[in-house]
Amino acid sequence: MLKSSRKQTSTGPKALNLTSVMDAIFILLFYFIMFLSFEVYKEISSVAPIIDESQPKEDKKPLALNLKITPEGISVFTGVPAVLQKTFNKNLDGKYDLENLHLFLIEIKKKNPSDKLCILEPDEEITYEDIVAVMDAARILHNTDDSIYVGDKKVEELFSEIVFANI
């Protein structure tokens, strides 16, 4: 018998080529990992208002420091009812005068060293970055600033408890 020159093929099932599927899965996995790593969440930490049912001391009025932030400037109010203490208009470059605001808040803190609460009242048009900058000016006490003491303990922050009035 003569052998045929044709190759005989097997009649069994053929295996699927999964190389392209594995490539697609690897690319999607890489895409999802990169997408999740670039997700940025913006958060402003704030203290929730607390209802205090204790009776205030009769000899001392509350400071009730309130910073009203408008597109024109920052107004500082104190007391109940609120009394305007000073207004800081924007500089010529269009930025808030945070340095003078910070110095003014230091003077207020020297008169009221135990108060920690500051109420921010930003307008709707104020950007996130401007709100954070005002919060930093009201909260952070720099090493170059005058030292403030409560008894014999040095104060580390100006007004550490920031509460938003209109959010």
mmCIF file with all atom_site columns, C-alpha atoms in Angstrom:
data_model
loop_
_atom_site.group_PDB
_atom_site.id
_atom_site.type_symbol
_atom_site.label_atom_id
_atom_site.label_alt_id
_atom_site.label_comp_id
_atom_site.label_asym_id
_atom_site.label_entity_id
_atom_site.label_seq_id
_atom_site.pdbx_PDB_ins_code
_atom_site.Cartn_x
_atom_site.Cartn_y
_atom_site.Cartn_z
_atom_site.occupancy
_atom_site.B_iso_or_equiv
_atom_site.pdbx_formal_charge
_atom_site.auth_seq_id
_atom_site.auth_comp_id
_atom_site.auth_asym_id
_atom_site.auth_atom_id
_atom_site.pdbx_PDB_model_num
ATOM 1   C CA . MET A 1 1   ? 0.000   0.000  0.000  1.00 0.00 ? 1   MET A CA 1
ATOM 2   C CA . LEU A 1 2   ? 1.128   3.398  -0.851 1.00 0.00 ? 2   LEU A CA 1
ATOM 3   C CA . LYS A 1 3   ? 1.151   6.157  1.651  1.00 0.00 ? 3   LYS A CA 1
ATOM 4   C CA . SER A 1 4   ? -0.611  9.322  0.773  1.00 0.00 ? 4   SER A CA 1
ATOM 5   C CA . SER A 1 5   ? 1.410   12.517 0.666  1.00 0.00 ? 5   SER A CA 1
ATOM 6   C CA . ARG A 1 6   ? -1.284  14.337 2.590  1.00 0.00 ? 6   ARG A CA 1
ATOM 7   C CA . LYS A 1 7   ? -0.888  14.823 6.337  1.00 0.00 ? 7   LYS A CA 1
ATOM 8   C CA . GLN A 1 8   ? -3.531  13.394 8.422  1.00 0.00 ? 8   GLN A CA 1
ATOM 9   C CA . THR A 1 9   ? -5.281  15.801 10.782 1.00 0.00 ? 9   THR A CA 1
ATOM 10  C CA . SER A 1 10  ? -6.592  14.848 14.137 1.00 0.00 ? 10  SER A CA 1
ATOM 11  C CA . THR A 1 11  ? -10.310 14.868 14.530 1.00 0.00 ? 11  THR A CA 1
ATOM 12  C CA . GLY A 1 12  ? -10.268 15.792 18.258 1.00 0.00 ? 12  GLY A CA 1
ATOM 13  C CA . PRO A 1 13  ? -11.395 19.143 19.728 1.00 0.00 ? 13  PRO A CA 1
ATOM 14  C CA . LYS A 1 14  ? -9.111  22.131 19.193 1.00 0.00 ? 14  LYS A CA 1
ATOM 15  C CA . ALA A 1 15  ? -7.879  24.264 22.149 1.00 0.00 ? 15  ALA A CA 1
ATOM 16  C CA . LEU A 1 16  ? -8.821  27.935 22.156 1.00 0.00 ? 16  LEU A CA 1
ATOM 17  C CA . ASN A 1 17  ? -6.076  30.520 21.904 1.00 0.00 ? 17  ASN A CA 1
ATOM 18  C CA . LEU A 1 18  ? -6.515  32.644 25.077 1.00 0.00 ? 18  LEU A CA 1
ATOM 19  C CA . THR A 1 19  ? -3.540  34.951 24.525 1.00 0.00 ? 19  THR A CA 1
ATOM 20  C CA . SER A 1 20  ? -5.628  37.907 23.315 1.00 0.00 ? 20  SER A CA 1
ATOM 21  C CA . VAL A 1 21  ? -8.118  37.483 26.187 1.00 0.00 ? 21  VAL A CA 1
ATOM 22  C CA . MET A 1 22  ? -5.286  37.491 28.730 1.00 0.00 ? 22  MET A CA 1
ATOM 23  C CA . ASP A 1 23  ? -3.817  40.623 27.117 1.00 0.00 ? 23  ASP A CA 1
ATOM 24  C CA . ALA A 1 24  ? -7.176  42.405 27.366 1.00 0.00 ? 24  ALA A CA 1
ATOM 25  C CA . ILE A 1 25  ? -7.601  41.434 31.035 1.00 0.00 ? 25  ILE A CA 1
ATOM 26  C CA . PHE A 1 26  ? -4.088  42.672 31.857 1.00 0.00 ? 26  PHE A CA 1
ATOM 27  C CA . ILE A 1 27  ? -4.701  46.019 30.127 1.00 0.00 ? 27  ILE A CA 1
ATOM 28  C CA . LEU A 1 28  ? -8.048  46.507 31.903 1.00 0.00 ? 28  LEU A CA 1
ATOM 29  C CA . LEU A 1 29  ? -6.524  45.582 35.247 1.00 0.00 ? 29  LEU A CA 1
ATOM 30  C CA . PHE A 1 30  ? -3.752  48.121 34.736 1.00 0.00 ? 30  PHE A CA 1
ATOM 31  C CA . TYR A 1 31  ? -6.324  50.759 33.687 1.00 0.00 ? 31  TYR A CA 1
ATOM 32  C CA . PHE A 1 32  ? -8.490  50.207 36.794 1.00 0.00 ? 32  PHE A CA 1
ATOM 33  C CA . ILE A 1 33  ? -5.511  50.352 39.150 1.00 0.00 ? 33  ILE A CA 1
ATOM 34  C CA . MET A 1 34  ? -4.321  53.621 37.603 1.00 0.00 ? 34  MET A CA 1
ATOM 35  C CA . PHE A 1 35  ? -7.829  55.115 37.667 1.00 0.00 ? 35  PHE A CA 1
ATOM 36  C CA . LEU A 1 36  ? -8.292  54.383 41.364 1.00 0.00 ? 36  LEU A CA 1
ATOM 37  C CA . SER A 1 37  ? -4.917  55.825 42.317 1.00 0.00 ? 37  SER A CA 1
ATOM 38  C CA . PHE A 1 38  ? -5.754  59.237 40.805 1.00 0.00 ? 38  PHE A CA 1
ATOM 39  C CA . GLU A 1 39  ? -9.060  59.678 42.616 1.00 0.00 ? 39  GLU A CA 1
ATOM 40  C CA . VAL A 1 40  ? -8.770  62.801 44.800 1.00 0.00 ? 40  VAL A CA 1
ATOM 41  C CA . TYR A 1 41  ? -11.166 63.544 47.622 1.00 0.00 ? 41  TYR A CA 1
ATOM 42  C CA . LYS A 1 42  ? -11.408 67.059 49.022 1.00 0.00 ? 42  LYS A CA 1
ATOM 43  C CA . GLU A 1 43  ? -12.457 67.360 52.619 1.00 0.00 ? 43  GLU A CA 1
ATOM 44  C CA . ILE A 1 44  ? -12.644 70.182 55.094 1.00 0.00 ? 44  ILE A CA 1
ATOM 45  C CA . SER A 1 45  ? -12.576 68.979 58.660 1.00 0.00 ? 45  SER A CA 1
ATOM 46  C CA . SER A 1 46  ? -14.959 70.766 60.951 1.00 0.00 ? 46  SER A CA 1
ATOM 47  C CA . VAL A 1 47  ? -16.307 70.400 64.441 1.00 0.00 ? 47  VAL A CA 1
ATOM 48  C CA . ALA A 1 48  ? -20.008 69.673 64.755 1.00 0.00 ? 48  ALA A CA 1
ATOM 49  C CA . PRO A 1 49  ? -21.853 72.295 66.805 1.00 0.00 ? 49  PRO A CA 1
ATOM 50  C CA . ILE A 1 50  ? -22.567 71.124 70.339 1.00 0.00 ? 50  ILE A CA 1
ATOM 51  C CA . ILE A 1 51  ? -25.607 72.141 72.323 1.00 0.00 ? 51  ILE A CA 1
ATOM 52  C CA . ASP A 1 52  ? -24.360 73.175 75.712 1.00 0.00 ? 52  ASP A CA 1
ATOM 53  C CA . GLU A 1 53  ? -27.075 73.159 78.366 1.00 0.00 ? 53  GLU A CA 1
ATOM 54  C CA . SER A 1 54  ? -24.842 74.404 81.170 1.00 0.00 ? 54  SER A CA 1
ATOM 55  C CA . GLN A 1 55  ? -25.276 77.938 82.379 1.00 0.00 ? 55  GLN A CA 1
ATOM 56  C CA . PRO A 1 56  ? -22.610 80.373 81.138 1.00 0.00 ? 56  PRO A CA 1
ATOM 57  C CA . LYS A 1 57  ? -20.553 82.259 83.672 1.00 0.00 ? 57  LYS A CA 1
ATOM 58  C CA . GLU A 1 58  ? -22.186 85.571 84.393 1.00 0.00 ? 58  GLU A CA 1
ATOM 59  C CA . ASP A 1 59  ? -18.952 87.547 84.604 1.00 0.00 ? 59  ASP A CA 1
ATOM 60  C CA . LYS A 1 60  ? -17.639 86.668 81.131 1.00 0.00 ? 60  LYS A CA 1
ATOM 61  C CA . LYS A 1 61  ? -19.419 87.224 77.840 1.00 0.00 ? 61  LYS A CA 1
ATOM 62  C CA . PRO A 1 62  ? -18.775 84.685 75.070 1.00 0.00 ? 62  PRO A CA 1
ATOM 63  C CA . LEU A 1 63  ? -16.286 85.679 72.400 1.00 0.00 ? 63  LEU A CA 1
ATOM 64  C CA . ALA A 1 64  ? -18.378 84.226 69.527 1.00 0.00 ? 64  ALA A CA 1
ATOM 65  C CA . LEU A 1 65  ? -15.699 84.936 66.929 1.00 0.00 ? 65  LEU A CA 1
ATOM 66  C CA . ASN A 1 66  ? -17.302 84.981 63.477 1.00 0.00 ? 66  ASN A CA 1
ATOM 67  C CA . LEU A 1 67  ? -15.453 85.424 60.168 1.00 0.00 ? 67  LEU A CA 1
ATOM 68  C CA . LYS A 1 68  ? -17.742 86.377 57.296 1.00 0.00 ? 68  LYS A CA 1
ATOM 69  C CA . ILE A 1 69  ? -15.997 85.745 53.962 1.00 0.00 ? 69  ILE A CA 1
ATOM 70  C CA . THR A 1 70  ? -17.349 87.636 50.952 1.00 0.00 ? 70  THR A CA 1
ATOM 71  C CA . PRO A 1 71  ? -15.895 88.210 47.475 1.00 0.00 ? 71  PRO A CA 1
ATOM 72  C CA . GLU A 1 72  ? -14.919 91.731 48.622 1.00 0.00 ? 72  GLU A CA 1
ATOM 73  C CA . GLY A 1 73  ? -13.128 90.768 51.840 1.00 0.00 ? 73  GLY A CA 1
ATOM 74  C CA . ILE A 1 74  ? -13.306 89.243 55.316 1.00 0.00 ? 74  ILE A CA 1
ATOM 75  C CA . SER A 1 75  ? -15.278 90.792 58.174 1.00 0.00 ? 75  SER A CA 1
ATOM 76  C CA . VAL A 1 76  ? -14.499 89.889 61.797 1.00 0.00 ? 76  VAL A CA 1
ATOM 77  C CA . PHE A 1 77  ? -17.412 89.901 64.243 1.00 0.00 ? 77  PHE A CA 1
ATOM 78  C CA . THR A 1 78  ? -17.386 89.140 67.976 1.00 0.00 ? 78  THR A CA 1
ATOM 79  C CA . GLY A 1 79  ? -19.951 88.916 70.723 1.00 0.00 ? 79  GLY A CA 1
ATOM 80  C CA . VAL A 1 80  ? -23.662 88.170 70.995 1.00 0.00 ? 80  VAL A CA 1
ATOM 81  C CA . PRO A 1 81  ? -25.215 90.029 69.252 1.00 0.00 ? 81  PRO A CA 1
ATOM 82  C CA . ALA A 1 82  ? -22.410 90.188 66.696 1.00 0.00 ? 82  ALA A CA 1
ATOM 83  C CA . VAL A 1 83  ? -20.449 93.430 66.578 1.00 0.00 ? 83  VAL A CA 1
ATOM 84  C CA . LEU A 1 84  ? -18.179 94.220 63.626 1.00 0.00 ? 84  LEU A CA 1
ATOM 85  C CA . GLN A 1 85  ? -14.591 94.541 64.834 1.00 0.00 ? 85  GLN A CA 1
ATOM 86  C CA . LYS A 1 86  ? -12.686 94.980 61.583 1.00 0.00 ? 86  LYS A CA 1
ATOM 87  C CA . THR A 1 87  ? -12.930 94.331 57.840 1.00 0.00 ? 87  THR A CA 1
ATOM 88  C CA . PHE A 1 88  ? -10.020 93.136 55.715 1.00 0.00 ? 88  PHE A CA 1
ATOM 89  C CA . ASN A 1 89  ? -10.479 93.989 52.049 1.00 0.00 ? 89  ASN A CA 1
ATOM 90  C CA . LYS A 1 90  ? -8.690  92.171 49.271 1.00 0.00 ? 90  LYS A CA 1
ATOM 91  C CA . ASN A 1 91  ? -5.199  93.299 48.268 1.00 0.00 ? 91  ASN A CA 1
ATOM 92  C CA . LEU A 1 92  ? -4.435  94.944 44.928 1.00 0.00 ? 92  LEU A CA 1
ATOM 93  C CA . ASP A 1 93  ? -3.563  91.529 43.493 1.00 0.00 ? 93  ASP A CA 1
ATOM 94  C CA . GLY A 1 94  ? -7.102  90.281 44.274 1.00 0.00 ? 94  GLY A CA 1
ATOM 95  C CA . LYS A 1 95  ? -6.113  88.007 47.171 1.00 0.00 ? 95  LYS A CA 1
ATOM 96  C CA . TYR A 1 96  ? -7.382  88.177 50.738 1.00 0.00 ? 96  TYR A CA 1
ATOM 97  C CA . ASP A 1 97  ? -5.236  90.031 53.288 1.00 0.00 ? 97  ASP A CA 1
ATOM 98  C CA . LEU A 1 98  ? -4.579  86.906 55.344 1.00 0.00 ? 98  LEU A CA 1
ATOM 99  C CA . GLU A 1 99  ? -1.429  88.195 57.022 1.00 0.00 ? 99  GLU A CA 1
ATOM 100 C CA . ASN A 1 100 ? -3.163  91.163 58.668 1.00 0.00 ? 100 ASN A CA 1
ATOM 101 C CA . LEU A 1 101 ? -6.170  88.964 59.481 1.00 0.00 ? 101 LEU A CA 1
ATOM 102 C CA . HIS A 1 102 ? -3.822  86.521 61.229 1.00 0.00 ? 102 HIS A CA 1
ATOM 103 C CA . LEU A 1 103 ? -2.189  89.331 63.242 1.00 0.00 ? 103 LEU A CA 1
ATOM 104 C CA . PHE A 1 104 ? -5.609  90.677 64.254 1.00 0.00 ? 104 PHE A CA 1
ATOM 105 C CA . LEU A 1 105 ? -6.735  87.203 65.347 1.00 0.00 ? 105 LEU A CA 1
ATOM 106 C CA . ILE A 1 106 ? -3.582  86.909 67.486 1.00 0.00 ? 106 ILE A CA 1
ATOM 107 C CA . GLU A 1 107 ? -4.575  90.126 69.288 1.00 0.00 ? 107 GLU A CA 1
ATOM 108 C CA . ILE A 1 108 ? -8.066  88.722 69.877 1.00 0.00 ? 108 ILE A CA 1
ATOM 109 C CA . LYS A 1 109 ? -6.564  85.446 71.154 1.00 0.00 ? 109 LYS A CA 1
ATOM 110 C CA . LYS A 1 110 ? -4.328  87.357 73.607 1.00 0.00 ? 110 LYS A CA 1
ATOM 111 C CA . LYS A 1 111 ? -7.462  88.893 75.145 1.00 0.00 ? 111 LYS A CA 1
ATOM 112 C CA . ASN A 1 112 ? -9.344  85.550 75.125 1.00 0.00 ? 112 ASN A CA 1
ATOM 113 C CA . PRO A 1 113 ? -6.667  82.835 75.469 1.00 0.00 ? 113 PRO A CA 1
ATOM 114 C CA . SER A 1 114 ? -9.014  80.019 76.488 1.00 0.00 ? 114 SER A CA 1
ATOM 115 C CA . ASP A 1 115 ? -11.465 80.414 73.576 1.00 0.00 ? 115 ASP A CA 1
ATOM 116 C CA . LYS A 1 116 ? -10.989 77.903 70.757 1.00 0.00 ? 116 LYS A CA 1
ATOM 117 C CA . LEU A 1 117 ? -14.124 78.335 68.636 1.00 0.00 ? 117 LEU A CA 1
ATOM 118 C CA . CYS A 1 118 ? -14.187 80.242 65.347 1.00 0.00 ? 118 CYS A CA 1
ATOM 119 C CA . ILE A 1 119 ? -17.291 80.396 63.152 1.00 0.00 ? 119 ILE A CA 1
ATOM 120 C CA . LEU A 1 120 ? -16.734 80.713 59.396 1.00 0.00 ? 120 LEU A CA 1
ATOM 121 C CA . GLU A 1 121 ? -19.486 82.075 57.203 1.00 0.00 ? 121 GLU A CA 1
ATOM 122 C CA . PRO A 1 122 ? -18.340 81.932 53.559 1.00 0.00 ? 122 PRO A CA 1
ATOM 123 C CA . ASP A 1 123 ? -20.519 83.158 50.674 1.00 0.00 ? 123 ASP A CA 1
ATOM 124 C CA . GLU A 1 124 ? -21.472 80.694 47.948 1.00 0.00 ? 124 GLU A CA 1
ATOM 125 C CA . GLU A 1 125 ? -18.991 82.208 45.465 1.00 0.00 ? 125 GLU A CA 1
ATOM 126 C CA . ILE A 1 126 ? -15.930 81.630 47.663 1.00 0.00 ? 126 ILE A CA 1
ATOM 127 C CA . THR A 1 127 ? -13.585 78.931 46.357 1.00 0.00 ? 127 THR A CA 1
ATOM 128 C CA . TYR A 1 128 ? -12.438 75.908 48.322 1.00 0.00 ? 128 TYR A CA 1
ATOM 129 C CA . GLU A 1 129 ? -8.831  77.141 48.300 1.00 0.00 ? 129 GLU A CA 1
ATOM 130 C CA . ASP A 1 130 ? -9.813  80.530 49.768 1.00 0.00 ? 130 ASP A CA 1
ATOM 131 C CA . ILE A 1 131 ? -11.826 78.875 52.550 1.00 0.00 ? 131 ILE A CA 1
ATOM 132 C CA . VAL A 1 132 ? -8.877  76.641 53.457 1.00 0.00 ? 132 VAL A CA 1
ATOM 133 C CA . ALA A 1 133 ? -6.503  79.637 53.424 1.00 0.00 ? 133 ALA A CA 1
ATOM 134 C CA . VAL A 1 134 ? -8.749  81.573 55.835 1.00 0.00 ? 134 VAL A CA 1
ATOM 135 C CA . MET A 1 135 ? -9.071  78.482 58.051 1.00 0.00 ? 135 MET A CA 1
ATOM 136 C CA . ASP A 1 136 ? -5.279  78.193 58.191 1.00 0.00 ? 136 ASP A CA 1
ATOM 137 C CA . ALA A 1 137 ? -4.931  81.882 59.076 1.00 0.00 ? 137 ALA A CA 1
ATOM 138 C CA . ALA A 1 138 ? -7.422  81.420 61.941 1.00 0.00 ? 138 ALA A CA 1
ATOM 139 C CA . ARG A 1 139 ? -6.089  78.087 63.176 1.00 0.00 ? 139 ARG A CA 1
ATOM 140 C CA . ILE A 1 140 ? -2.288  77.979 62.845 1.00 0.00 ? 140 ILE A CA 1
ATOM 141 C CA . LEU A 1 141 ? -0.027  79.775 65.305 1.00 0.00 ? 141 LEU A CA 1
ATOM 142 C CA . HIS A 1 142 ? 3.434   80.148 63.745 1.00 0.00 ? 142 HIS A CA 1
ATOM 143 C CA . ASN A 1 143 ? 6.702   79.917 65.653 1.00 0.00 ? 143 ASN A CA 1
ATOM 144 C CA . THR A 1 144 ? 7.447   83.560 64.799 1.00 0.00 ? 144 THR A CA 1
ATOM 145 C CA . ASP A 1 145 ? 4.146   84.777 66.325 1.00 0.00 ? 145 ASP A CA 1
ATOM 146 C CA . ASP A 1 146 ? 3.925   86.145 69.849 1.00 0.00 ? 146 ASP A CA 1
ATOM 147 C CA . SER A 1 147 ? 3.563   83.500 72.543 1.00 0.00 ? 147 SER A CA 1
ATOM 148 C CA . ILE A 1 148 ? 0.188   83.206 74.247 1.00 0.00 ? 148 ILE A CA 1
ATOM 149 C CA . TYR A 1 149 ? -0.246  81.485 77.608 1.00 0.00 ? 149 TYR A CA 1
ATOM 150 C CA . VAL A 1 150 ? -3.226  80.106 79.508 1.00 0.00 ? 150 VAL A CA 1
ATOM 151 C CA . GLY A 1 151 ? -1.924  79.968 83.047 1.00 0.00 ? 151 GLY A CA 1
ATOM 152 C CA . ASP A 1 152 ? 1.536   78.457 82.623 1.00 0.00 ? 152 ASP A CA 1
ATOM 153 C CA . LYS A 1 153 ? 0.664   76.441 79.506 1.00 0.00 ? 153 LYS A CA 1
ATOM 154 C CA . LYS A 1 154 ? 1.622   77.772 76.078 1.00 0.00 ? 154 LYS A CA 1
ATOM 155 C CA . VAL A 1 155 ? -1.162  77.919 73.475 1.00 0.00 ? 155 VAL A CA 1
ATOM 156 C CA . GLU A 1 156 ? -0.261  75.864 70.377 1.00 0.00 ? 156 GLU A CA 1
ATOM 157 C CA . GLU A 1 157 ? -3.122  76.951 68.063 1.00 0.00 ? 157 GLU A CA 1
ATOM 158 C CA . LEU A 1 158 ? -5.156  80.112 67.627 1.00 0.00 ? 158 LEU A CA 1
ATOM 159 C CA . PHE A 1 159 ? -8.716  78.886 67.133 1.00 0.00 ? 159 PHE A CA 1
ATOM 160 C CA . SER A 1 160 ? -8.599  75.127 66.677 1.00 0.00 ? 160 SER A CA 1
ATOM 161 C CA . GLU A 1 161 ? -12.354 74.467 66.505 1.00 0.00 ? 161 GLU A CA 1
ATOM 162 C CA . ILE A 1 162 ? -13.721 75.704 63.179 1.00 0.00 ? 162 ILE A CA 1
ATOM 163 C CA . VAL A 1 163 ? -17.486 75.598 62.636 1.00 0.00 ? 163 VAL A CA 1
ATOM 164 C CA . PHE A 1 164 ? -19.319 76.579 59.448 1.00 0.00 ? 164 PHE A CA 1
ATOM 165 C CA . ALA A 1 165 ? -22.377 78.748 60.013 1.00 0.00 ? 165 ALA A CA 1
ATOM 166 C CA . ASN A 1 166 ? -24.171 78.462 56.680 1.00 0.00 ? 166 ASN A CA 1
ATOM 167 C CA . ILE A 1 167 ? -23.489 74.967 55.386 1.00 0.00 ? 167 ILE A CA 1
#
